[in-house]
PDB file of C-alpha atoms in Angstrom:
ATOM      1  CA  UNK A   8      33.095  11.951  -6.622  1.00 70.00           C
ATOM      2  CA  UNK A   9      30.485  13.811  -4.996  1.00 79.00           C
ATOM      3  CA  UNK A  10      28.001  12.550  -2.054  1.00 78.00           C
ATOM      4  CA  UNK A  11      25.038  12.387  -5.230  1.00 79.00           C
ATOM      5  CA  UNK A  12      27.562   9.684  -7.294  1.00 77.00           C
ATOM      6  CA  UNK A  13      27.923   7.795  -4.614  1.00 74.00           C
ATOM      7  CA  UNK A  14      24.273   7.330  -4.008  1.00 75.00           C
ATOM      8  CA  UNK A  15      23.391   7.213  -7.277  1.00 77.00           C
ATOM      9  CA  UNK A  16      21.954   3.510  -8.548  1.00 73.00           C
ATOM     10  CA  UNK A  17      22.661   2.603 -12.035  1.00 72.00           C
ATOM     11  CA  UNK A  18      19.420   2.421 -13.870  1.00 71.00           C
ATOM     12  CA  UNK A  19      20.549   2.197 -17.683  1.00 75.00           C
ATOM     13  CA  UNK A  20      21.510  -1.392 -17.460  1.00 79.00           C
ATOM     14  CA  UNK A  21      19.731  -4.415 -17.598  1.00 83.00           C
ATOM     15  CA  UNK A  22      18.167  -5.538 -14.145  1.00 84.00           C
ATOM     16  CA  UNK A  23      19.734  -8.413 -12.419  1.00 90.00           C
ATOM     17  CA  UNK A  24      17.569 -11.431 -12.300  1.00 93.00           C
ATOM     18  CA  UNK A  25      17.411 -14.938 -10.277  1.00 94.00           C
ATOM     19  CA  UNK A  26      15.727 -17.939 -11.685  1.00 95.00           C
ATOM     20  CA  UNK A  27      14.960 -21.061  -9.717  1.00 94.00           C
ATOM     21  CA  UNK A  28      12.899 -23.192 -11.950  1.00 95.00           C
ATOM     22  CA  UNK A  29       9.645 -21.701 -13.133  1.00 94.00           C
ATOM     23  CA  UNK A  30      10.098 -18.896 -10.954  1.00 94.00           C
ATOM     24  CA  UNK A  31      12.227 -15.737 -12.250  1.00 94.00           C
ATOM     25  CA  UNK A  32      12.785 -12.415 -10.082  1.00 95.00           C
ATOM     26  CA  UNK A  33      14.717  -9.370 -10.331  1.00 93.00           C
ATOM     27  CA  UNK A  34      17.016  -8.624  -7.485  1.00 92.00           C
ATOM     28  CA  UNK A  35      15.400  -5.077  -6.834  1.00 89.00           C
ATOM     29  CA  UNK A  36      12.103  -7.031  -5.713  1.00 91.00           C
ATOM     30  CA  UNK A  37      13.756  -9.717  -3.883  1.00 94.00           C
ATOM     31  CA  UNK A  38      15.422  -6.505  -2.013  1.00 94.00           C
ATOM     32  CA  UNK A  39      11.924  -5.100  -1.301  1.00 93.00           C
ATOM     33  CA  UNK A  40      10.323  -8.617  -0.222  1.00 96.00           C
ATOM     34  CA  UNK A  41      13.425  -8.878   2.137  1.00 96.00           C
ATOM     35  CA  UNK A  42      12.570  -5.494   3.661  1.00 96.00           C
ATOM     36  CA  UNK A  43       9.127  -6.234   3.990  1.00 97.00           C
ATOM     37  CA  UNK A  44       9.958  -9.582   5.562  1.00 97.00           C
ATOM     38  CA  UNK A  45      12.361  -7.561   8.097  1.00 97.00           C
ATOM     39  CA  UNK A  46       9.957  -5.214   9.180  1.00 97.00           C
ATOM     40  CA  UNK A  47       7.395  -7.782   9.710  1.00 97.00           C
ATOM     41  CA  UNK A  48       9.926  -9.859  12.199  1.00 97.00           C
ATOM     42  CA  UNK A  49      11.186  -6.678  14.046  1.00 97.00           C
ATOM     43  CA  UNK A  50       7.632  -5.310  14.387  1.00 95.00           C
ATOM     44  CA  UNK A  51       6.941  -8.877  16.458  1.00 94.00           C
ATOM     45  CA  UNK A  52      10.158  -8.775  18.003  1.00 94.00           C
ATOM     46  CA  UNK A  53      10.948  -5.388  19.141  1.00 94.00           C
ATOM     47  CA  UNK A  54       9.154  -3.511  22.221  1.00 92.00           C
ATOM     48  CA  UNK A  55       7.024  -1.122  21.966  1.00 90.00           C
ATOM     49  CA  UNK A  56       7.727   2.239  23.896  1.00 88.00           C
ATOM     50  CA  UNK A  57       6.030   2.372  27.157  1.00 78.00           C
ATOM     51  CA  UNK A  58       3.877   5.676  27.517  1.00 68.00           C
ATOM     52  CA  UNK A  59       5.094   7.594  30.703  1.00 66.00           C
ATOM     53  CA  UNK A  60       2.112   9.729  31.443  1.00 62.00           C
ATOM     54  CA  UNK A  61       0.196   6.147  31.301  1.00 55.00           C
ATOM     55  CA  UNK A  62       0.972   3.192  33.120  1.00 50.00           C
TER      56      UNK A  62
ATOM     57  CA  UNK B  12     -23.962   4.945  14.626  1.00 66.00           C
ATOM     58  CA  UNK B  13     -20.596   6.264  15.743  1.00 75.00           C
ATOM     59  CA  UNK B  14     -20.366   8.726  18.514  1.00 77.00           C
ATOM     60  CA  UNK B  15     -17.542  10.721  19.040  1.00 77.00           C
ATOM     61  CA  UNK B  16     -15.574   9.161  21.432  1.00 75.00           C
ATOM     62  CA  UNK B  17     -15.708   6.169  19.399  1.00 75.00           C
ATOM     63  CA  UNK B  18     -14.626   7.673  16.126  1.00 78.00           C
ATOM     64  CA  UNK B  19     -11.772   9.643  17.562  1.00 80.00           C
ATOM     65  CA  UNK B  20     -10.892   7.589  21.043  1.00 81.00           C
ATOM     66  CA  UNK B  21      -8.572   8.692  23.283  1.00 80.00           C
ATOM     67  CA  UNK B  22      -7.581   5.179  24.473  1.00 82.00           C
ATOM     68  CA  UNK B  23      -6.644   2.325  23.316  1.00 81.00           C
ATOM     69  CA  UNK B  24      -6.710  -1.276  24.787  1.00 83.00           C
ATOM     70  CA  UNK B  25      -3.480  -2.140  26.581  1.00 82.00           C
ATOM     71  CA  UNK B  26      -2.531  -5.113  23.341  1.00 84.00           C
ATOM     72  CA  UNK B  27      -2.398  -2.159  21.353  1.00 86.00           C
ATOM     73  CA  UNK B  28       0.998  -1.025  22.689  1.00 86.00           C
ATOM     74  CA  UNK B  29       2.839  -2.814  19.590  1.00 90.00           C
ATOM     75  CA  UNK B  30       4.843  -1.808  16.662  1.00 94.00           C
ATOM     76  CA  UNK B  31       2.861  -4.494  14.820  1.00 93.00           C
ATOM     77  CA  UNK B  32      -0.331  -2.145  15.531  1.00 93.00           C
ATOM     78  CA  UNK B  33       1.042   0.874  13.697  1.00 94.00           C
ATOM     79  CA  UNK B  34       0.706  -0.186  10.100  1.00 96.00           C
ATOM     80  CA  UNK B  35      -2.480   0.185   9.464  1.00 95.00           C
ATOM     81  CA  UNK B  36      -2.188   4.078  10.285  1.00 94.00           C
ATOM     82  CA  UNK B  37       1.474   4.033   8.600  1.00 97.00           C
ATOM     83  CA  UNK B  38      -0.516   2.794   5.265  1.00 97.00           C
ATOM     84  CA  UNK B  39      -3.024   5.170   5.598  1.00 97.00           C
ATOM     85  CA  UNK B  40      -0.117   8.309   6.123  1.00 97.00           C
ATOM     86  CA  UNK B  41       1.478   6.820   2.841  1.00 98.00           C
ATOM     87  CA  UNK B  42      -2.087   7.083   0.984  1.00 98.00           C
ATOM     88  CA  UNK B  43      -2.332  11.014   2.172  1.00 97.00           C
ATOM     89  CA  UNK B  44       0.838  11.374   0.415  1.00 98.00           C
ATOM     90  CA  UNK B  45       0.174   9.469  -2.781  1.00 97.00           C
ATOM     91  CA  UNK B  46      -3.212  11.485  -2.768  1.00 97.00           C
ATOM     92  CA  UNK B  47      -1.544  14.971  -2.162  1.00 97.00           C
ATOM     93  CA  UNK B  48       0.995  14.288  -4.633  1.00 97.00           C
ATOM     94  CA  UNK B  49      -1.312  12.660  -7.542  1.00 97.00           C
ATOM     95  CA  UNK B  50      -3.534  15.851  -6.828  1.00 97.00           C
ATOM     96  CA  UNK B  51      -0.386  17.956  -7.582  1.00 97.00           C
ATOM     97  CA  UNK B  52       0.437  16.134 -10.618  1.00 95.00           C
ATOM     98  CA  UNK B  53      -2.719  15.832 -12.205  1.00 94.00           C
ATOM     99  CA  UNK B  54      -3.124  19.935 -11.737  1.00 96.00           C
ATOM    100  CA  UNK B  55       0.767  20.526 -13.320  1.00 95.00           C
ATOM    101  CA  UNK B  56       0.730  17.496 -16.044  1.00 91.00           C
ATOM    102  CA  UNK B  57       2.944  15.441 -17.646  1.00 88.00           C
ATOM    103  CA  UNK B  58       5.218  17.774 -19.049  1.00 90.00           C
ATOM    104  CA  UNK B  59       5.826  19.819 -15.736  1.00 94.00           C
ATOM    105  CA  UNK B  60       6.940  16.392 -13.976  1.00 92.00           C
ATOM    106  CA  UNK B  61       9.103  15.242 -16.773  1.00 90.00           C
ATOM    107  CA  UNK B  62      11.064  18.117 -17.244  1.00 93.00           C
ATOM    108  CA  UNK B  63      11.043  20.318 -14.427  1.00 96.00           C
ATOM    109  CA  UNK B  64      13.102  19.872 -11.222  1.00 96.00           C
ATOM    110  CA  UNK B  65      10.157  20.298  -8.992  1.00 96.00           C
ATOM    111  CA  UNK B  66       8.087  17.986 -10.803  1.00 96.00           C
ATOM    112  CA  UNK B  67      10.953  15.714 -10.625  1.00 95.00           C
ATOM    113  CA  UNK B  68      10.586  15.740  -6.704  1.00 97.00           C
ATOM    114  CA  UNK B  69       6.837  15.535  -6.811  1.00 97.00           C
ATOM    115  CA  UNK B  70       6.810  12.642  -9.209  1.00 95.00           C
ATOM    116  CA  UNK B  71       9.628  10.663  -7.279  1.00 95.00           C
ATOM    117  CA  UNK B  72       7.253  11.818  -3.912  1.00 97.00           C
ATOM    118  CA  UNK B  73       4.373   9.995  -5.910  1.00 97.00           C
ATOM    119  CA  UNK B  74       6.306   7.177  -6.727  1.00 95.00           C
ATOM    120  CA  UNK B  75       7.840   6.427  -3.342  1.00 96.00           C
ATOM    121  CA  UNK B  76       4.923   7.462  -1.374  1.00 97.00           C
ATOM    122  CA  UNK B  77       3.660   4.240  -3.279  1.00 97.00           C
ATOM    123  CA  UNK B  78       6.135   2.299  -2.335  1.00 95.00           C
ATOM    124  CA  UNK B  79       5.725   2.863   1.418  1.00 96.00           C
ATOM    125  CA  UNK B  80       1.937   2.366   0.794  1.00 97.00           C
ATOM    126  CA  UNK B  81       2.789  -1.505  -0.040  1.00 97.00           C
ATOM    127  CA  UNK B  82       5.103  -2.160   1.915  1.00 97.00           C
ATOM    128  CA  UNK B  83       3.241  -0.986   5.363  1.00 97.00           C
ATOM    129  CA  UNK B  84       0.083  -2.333   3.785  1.00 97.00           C
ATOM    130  CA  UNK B  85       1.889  -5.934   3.411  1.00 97.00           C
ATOM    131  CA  UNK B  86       3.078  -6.108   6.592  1.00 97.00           C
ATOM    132  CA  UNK B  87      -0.393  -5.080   8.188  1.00 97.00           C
ATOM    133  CA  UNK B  88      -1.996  -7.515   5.923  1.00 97.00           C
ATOM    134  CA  UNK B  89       0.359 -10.250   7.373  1.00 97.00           C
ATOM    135  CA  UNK B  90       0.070  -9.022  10.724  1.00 95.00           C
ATOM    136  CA  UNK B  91      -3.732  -9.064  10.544  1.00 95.00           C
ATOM    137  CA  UNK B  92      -3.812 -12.419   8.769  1.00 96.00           C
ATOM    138  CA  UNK B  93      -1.906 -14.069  11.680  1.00 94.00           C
ATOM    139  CA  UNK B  94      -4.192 -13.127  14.291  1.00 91.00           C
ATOM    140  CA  UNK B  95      -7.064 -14.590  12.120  1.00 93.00           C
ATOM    141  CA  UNK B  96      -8.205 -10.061  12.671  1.00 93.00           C
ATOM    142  CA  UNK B  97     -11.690 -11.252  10.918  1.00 94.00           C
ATOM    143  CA  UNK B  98     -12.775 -12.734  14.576  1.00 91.00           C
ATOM    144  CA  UNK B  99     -15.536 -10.529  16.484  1.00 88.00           C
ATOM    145  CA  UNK B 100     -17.869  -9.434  13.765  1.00 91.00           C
ATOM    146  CA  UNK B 101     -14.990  -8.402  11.617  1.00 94.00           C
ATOM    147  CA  UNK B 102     -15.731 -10.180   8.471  1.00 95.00           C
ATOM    148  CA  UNK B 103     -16.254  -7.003   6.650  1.00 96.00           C
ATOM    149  CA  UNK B 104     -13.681  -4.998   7.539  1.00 96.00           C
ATOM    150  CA  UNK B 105     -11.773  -7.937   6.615  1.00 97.00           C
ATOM    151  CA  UNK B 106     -13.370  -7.989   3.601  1.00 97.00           C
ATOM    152  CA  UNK B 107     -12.923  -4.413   2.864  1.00 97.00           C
ATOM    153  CA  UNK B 108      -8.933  -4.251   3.450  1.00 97.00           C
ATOM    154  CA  UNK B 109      -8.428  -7.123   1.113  1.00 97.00           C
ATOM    155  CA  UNK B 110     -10.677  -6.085  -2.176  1.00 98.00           C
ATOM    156  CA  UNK B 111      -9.135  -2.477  -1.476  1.00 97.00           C
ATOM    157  CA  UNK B 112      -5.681  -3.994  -1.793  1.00 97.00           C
ATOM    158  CA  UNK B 113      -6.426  -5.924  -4.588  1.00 97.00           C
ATOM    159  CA  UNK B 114      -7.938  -2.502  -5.923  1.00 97.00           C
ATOM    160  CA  UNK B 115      -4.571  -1.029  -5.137  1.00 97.00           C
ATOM    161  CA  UNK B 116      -2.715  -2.842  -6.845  1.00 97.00           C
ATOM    162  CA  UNK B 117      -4.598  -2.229 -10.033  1.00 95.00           C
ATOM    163  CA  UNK B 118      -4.374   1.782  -8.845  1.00 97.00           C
ATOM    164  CA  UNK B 119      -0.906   1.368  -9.349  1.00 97.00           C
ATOM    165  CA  UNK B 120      -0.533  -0.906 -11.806  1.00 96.00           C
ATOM    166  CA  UNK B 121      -2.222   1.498 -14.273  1.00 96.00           C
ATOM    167  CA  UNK B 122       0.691   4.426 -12.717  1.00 96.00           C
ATOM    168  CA  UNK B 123       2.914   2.464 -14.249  1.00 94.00           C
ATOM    169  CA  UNK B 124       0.877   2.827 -17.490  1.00 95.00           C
ATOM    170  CA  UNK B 125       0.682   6.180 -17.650  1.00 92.00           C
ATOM    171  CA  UNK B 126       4.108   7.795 -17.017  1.00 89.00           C
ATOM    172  CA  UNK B 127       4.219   8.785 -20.802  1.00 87.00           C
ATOM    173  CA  UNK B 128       7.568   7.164 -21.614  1.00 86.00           C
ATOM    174  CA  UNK B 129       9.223   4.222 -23.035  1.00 90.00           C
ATOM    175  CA  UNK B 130       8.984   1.834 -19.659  1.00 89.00           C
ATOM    176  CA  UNK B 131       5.047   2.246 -19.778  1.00 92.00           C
ATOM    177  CA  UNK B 132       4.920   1.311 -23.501  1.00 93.00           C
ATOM    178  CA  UNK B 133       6.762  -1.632 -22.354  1.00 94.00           C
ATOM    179  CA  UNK B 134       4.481  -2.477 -18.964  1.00 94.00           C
ATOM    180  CA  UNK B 135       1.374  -1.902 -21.328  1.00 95.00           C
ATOM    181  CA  UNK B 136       2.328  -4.470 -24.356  1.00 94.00           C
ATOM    182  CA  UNK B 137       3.390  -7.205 -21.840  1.00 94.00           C
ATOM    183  CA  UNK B 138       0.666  -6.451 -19.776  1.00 95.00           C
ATOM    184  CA  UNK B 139      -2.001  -6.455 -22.620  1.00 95.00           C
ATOM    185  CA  UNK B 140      -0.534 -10.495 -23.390  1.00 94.00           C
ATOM    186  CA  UNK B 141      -0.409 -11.255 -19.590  1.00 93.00           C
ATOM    187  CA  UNK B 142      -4.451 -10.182 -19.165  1.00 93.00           C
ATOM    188  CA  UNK B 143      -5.348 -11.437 -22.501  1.00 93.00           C
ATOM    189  CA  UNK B 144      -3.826 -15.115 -21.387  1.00 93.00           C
ATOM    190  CA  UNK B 145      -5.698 -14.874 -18.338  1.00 92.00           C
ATOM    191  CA  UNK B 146      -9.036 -13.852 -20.267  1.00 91.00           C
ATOM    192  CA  UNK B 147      -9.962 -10.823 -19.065  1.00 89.00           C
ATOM    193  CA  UNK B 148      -8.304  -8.705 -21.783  1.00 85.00           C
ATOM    194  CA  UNK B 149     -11.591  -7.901 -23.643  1.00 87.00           C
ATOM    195  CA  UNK B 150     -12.715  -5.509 -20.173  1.00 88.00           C
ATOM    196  CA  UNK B 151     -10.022  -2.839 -21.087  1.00 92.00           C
ATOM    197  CA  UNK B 152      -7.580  -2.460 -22.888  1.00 94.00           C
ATOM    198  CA  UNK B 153      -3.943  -1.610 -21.329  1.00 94.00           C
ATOM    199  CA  UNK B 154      -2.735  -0.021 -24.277  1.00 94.00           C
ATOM    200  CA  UNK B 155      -5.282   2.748 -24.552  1.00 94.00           C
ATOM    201  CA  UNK B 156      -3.443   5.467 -22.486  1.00 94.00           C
ATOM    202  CA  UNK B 157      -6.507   7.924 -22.100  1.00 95.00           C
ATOM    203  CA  UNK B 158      -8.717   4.711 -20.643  1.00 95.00           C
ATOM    204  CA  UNK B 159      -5.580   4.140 -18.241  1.00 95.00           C
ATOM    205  CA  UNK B 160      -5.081   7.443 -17.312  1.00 95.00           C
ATOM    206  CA  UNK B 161      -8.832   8.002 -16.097  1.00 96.00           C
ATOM    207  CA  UNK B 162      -8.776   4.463 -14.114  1.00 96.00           C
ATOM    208  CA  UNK B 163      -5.595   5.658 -12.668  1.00 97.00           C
ATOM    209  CA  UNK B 164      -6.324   9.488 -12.159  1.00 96.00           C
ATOM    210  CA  UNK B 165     -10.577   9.175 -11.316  1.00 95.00           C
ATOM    211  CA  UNK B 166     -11.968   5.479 -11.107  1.00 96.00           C
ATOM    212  CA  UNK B 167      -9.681   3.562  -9.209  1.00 97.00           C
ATOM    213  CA  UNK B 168      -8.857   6.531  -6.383  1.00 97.00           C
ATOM    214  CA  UNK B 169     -12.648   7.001  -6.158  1.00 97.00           C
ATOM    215  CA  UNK B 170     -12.640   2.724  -5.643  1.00 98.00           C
ATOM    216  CA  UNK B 171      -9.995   2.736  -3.437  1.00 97.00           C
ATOM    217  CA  UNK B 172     -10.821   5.912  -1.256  1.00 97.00           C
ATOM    218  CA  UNK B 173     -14.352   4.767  -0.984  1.00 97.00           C
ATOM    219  CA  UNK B 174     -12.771   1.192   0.581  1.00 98.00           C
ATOM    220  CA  UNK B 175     -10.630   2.728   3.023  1.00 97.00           C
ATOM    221  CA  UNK B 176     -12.880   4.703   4.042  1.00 96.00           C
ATOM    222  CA  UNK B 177     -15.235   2.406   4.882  1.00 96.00           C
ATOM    223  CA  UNK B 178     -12.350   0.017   6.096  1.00 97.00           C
ATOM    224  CA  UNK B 179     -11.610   2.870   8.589  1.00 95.00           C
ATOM    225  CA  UNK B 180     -15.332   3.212   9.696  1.00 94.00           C
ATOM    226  CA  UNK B 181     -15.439  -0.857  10.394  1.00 94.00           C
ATOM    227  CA  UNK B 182     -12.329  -0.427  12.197  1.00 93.00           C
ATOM    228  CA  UNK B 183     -13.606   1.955  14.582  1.00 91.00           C
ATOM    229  CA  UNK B 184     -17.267   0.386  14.978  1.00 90.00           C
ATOM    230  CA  UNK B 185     -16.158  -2.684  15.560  1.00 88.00           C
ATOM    231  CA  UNK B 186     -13.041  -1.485  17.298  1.00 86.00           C
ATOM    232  CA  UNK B 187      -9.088  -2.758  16.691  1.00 89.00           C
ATOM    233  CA  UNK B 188      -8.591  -6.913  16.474  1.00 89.00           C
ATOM    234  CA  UNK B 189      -7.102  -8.313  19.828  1.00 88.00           C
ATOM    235  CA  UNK B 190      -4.293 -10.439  19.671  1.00 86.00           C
ATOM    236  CA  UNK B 191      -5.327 -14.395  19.749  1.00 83.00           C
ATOM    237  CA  UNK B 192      -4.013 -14.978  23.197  1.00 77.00           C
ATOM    238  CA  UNK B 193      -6.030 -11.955  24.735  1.00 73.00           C
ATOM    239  CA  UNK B 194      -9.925 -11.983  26.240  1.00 61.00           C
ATOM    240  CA  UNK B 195     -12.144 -10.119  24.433  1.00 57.00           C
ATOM    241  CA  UNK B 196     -14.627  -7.806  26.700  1.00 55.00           C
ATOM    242  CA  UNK B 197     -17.227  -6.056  25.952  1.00 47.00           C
ATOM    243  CA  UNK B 198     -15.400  -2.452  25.522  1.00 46.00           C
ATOM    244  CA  UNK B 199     -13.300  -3.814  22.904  1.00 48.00           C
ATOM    245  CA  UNK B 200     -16.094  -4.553  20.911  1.00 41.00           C
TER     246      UNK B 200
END
């Protein structure tokens, strides 16, 4: 199996969905709300890079 | 109304030395790329994109590009939300970020519409019941792919470029948001 198959997502099946009540979502955009979630956190979180020319 | 200096600065306030800064600038890198690689697309056409392995790339670049676009443009939204960034005469370029989002999302909701295969013919038929329960499915109609593709490929660009544009110009005049806990001075205005 080459480096491309293992990439590779499946995209000829159905999508995989969660429902909780009224509110139904597939798992690709829960995956994207998580990232956006992460980056929002780490942004806050993590220090920026101190310029050397500048103090 | 904007000299130089202040349109193209060479400093920054010290606050400004945060990742959380750097989104508004990462959305605006994404929206080069979406632009170069629409511009690309509309000159080739559909049946360049669909078939051939370039046009693969450049469609996928498109499509990704778009991605990125939301998801820097979320995070800056949340970021700019939290520090309540409308403070200091900023109302507008408040303002101007948020209808140009909401015009985004239209941009690229009418993408979808228009990527000539069975997936848009899907988007468009739910789509046309979703606006039409909501009422405003007598303005266009989602299922006419030459009204889409001009919204998507001259109206809503022109809409959107014209808002960031002006989003940028605010930005500058009125110079980058400081965080809640920081003074405000009179060179940050």
């Amino acid at each position: 199996m080459s480096v491309h198959q293992l990439l590779a997502v499946g995209l000829d099946g159905p999508a995989h969905y969660f429902t909780w009540g009224p509110i139904q979502i597939s798992l690709a955009n829960l995956v994207v709300i998580a990232i956006i979630v992460i980056l929002f956190v780490l942004a806050i979180v993590l220090p920026f890079p101190k310029s050397k020319s500048r103090p | 109304m904007l000299p130089p200096d202040k349109l193209l600065p060479e400093t920054q306030p010290v606050y400004v030395q945060s990742w959380i800064y750097v989104f508004g600038v990462a959305t605006l890198a994404a929206l080069l790329f979406v632009i170069a690689s629409g511009l690309l697309l509309t000159l080739m056409g559909p049946a360049w994109y669909h078939v051939s392995s370039k046009g693969h790339f450049v469609n996928s670049v498109h499509l990704w590009s778009v991605e990125l676009f939301f998801v820097f443009m979320v995070v800056h939204l949340w970021g700019k939300f939290w520090m309540a960034a409308w403070r200091g005469r900023r109302a507008m370029t408040w303002i101007t970020g948020v209808v140009s989002f909401l015009t985004s999302i239209g941009t690229a909701f009418t993408g979808y519409l228009v990527q000539t295969n069975f997936d848009s013919q899907w988007i468009s038929s739910e789509a046309k019941d979703g606006l039409n329960s909501v009422g405003i499915g007598a303005w266009f109609n989602v299922t006419n792919f030459g009204q889409m593709l001009l919204f998507h490929v001259a109206l809503l660009p022109l809409v959107v470029g014209f808002l960031v544009a002006w989003h940028i110009v605010l930005v500058r005049k009125r110079g980058v948001v400081p965080p809640l806990e920081a003074q405000e001075t009179g060179a940050q205005l």
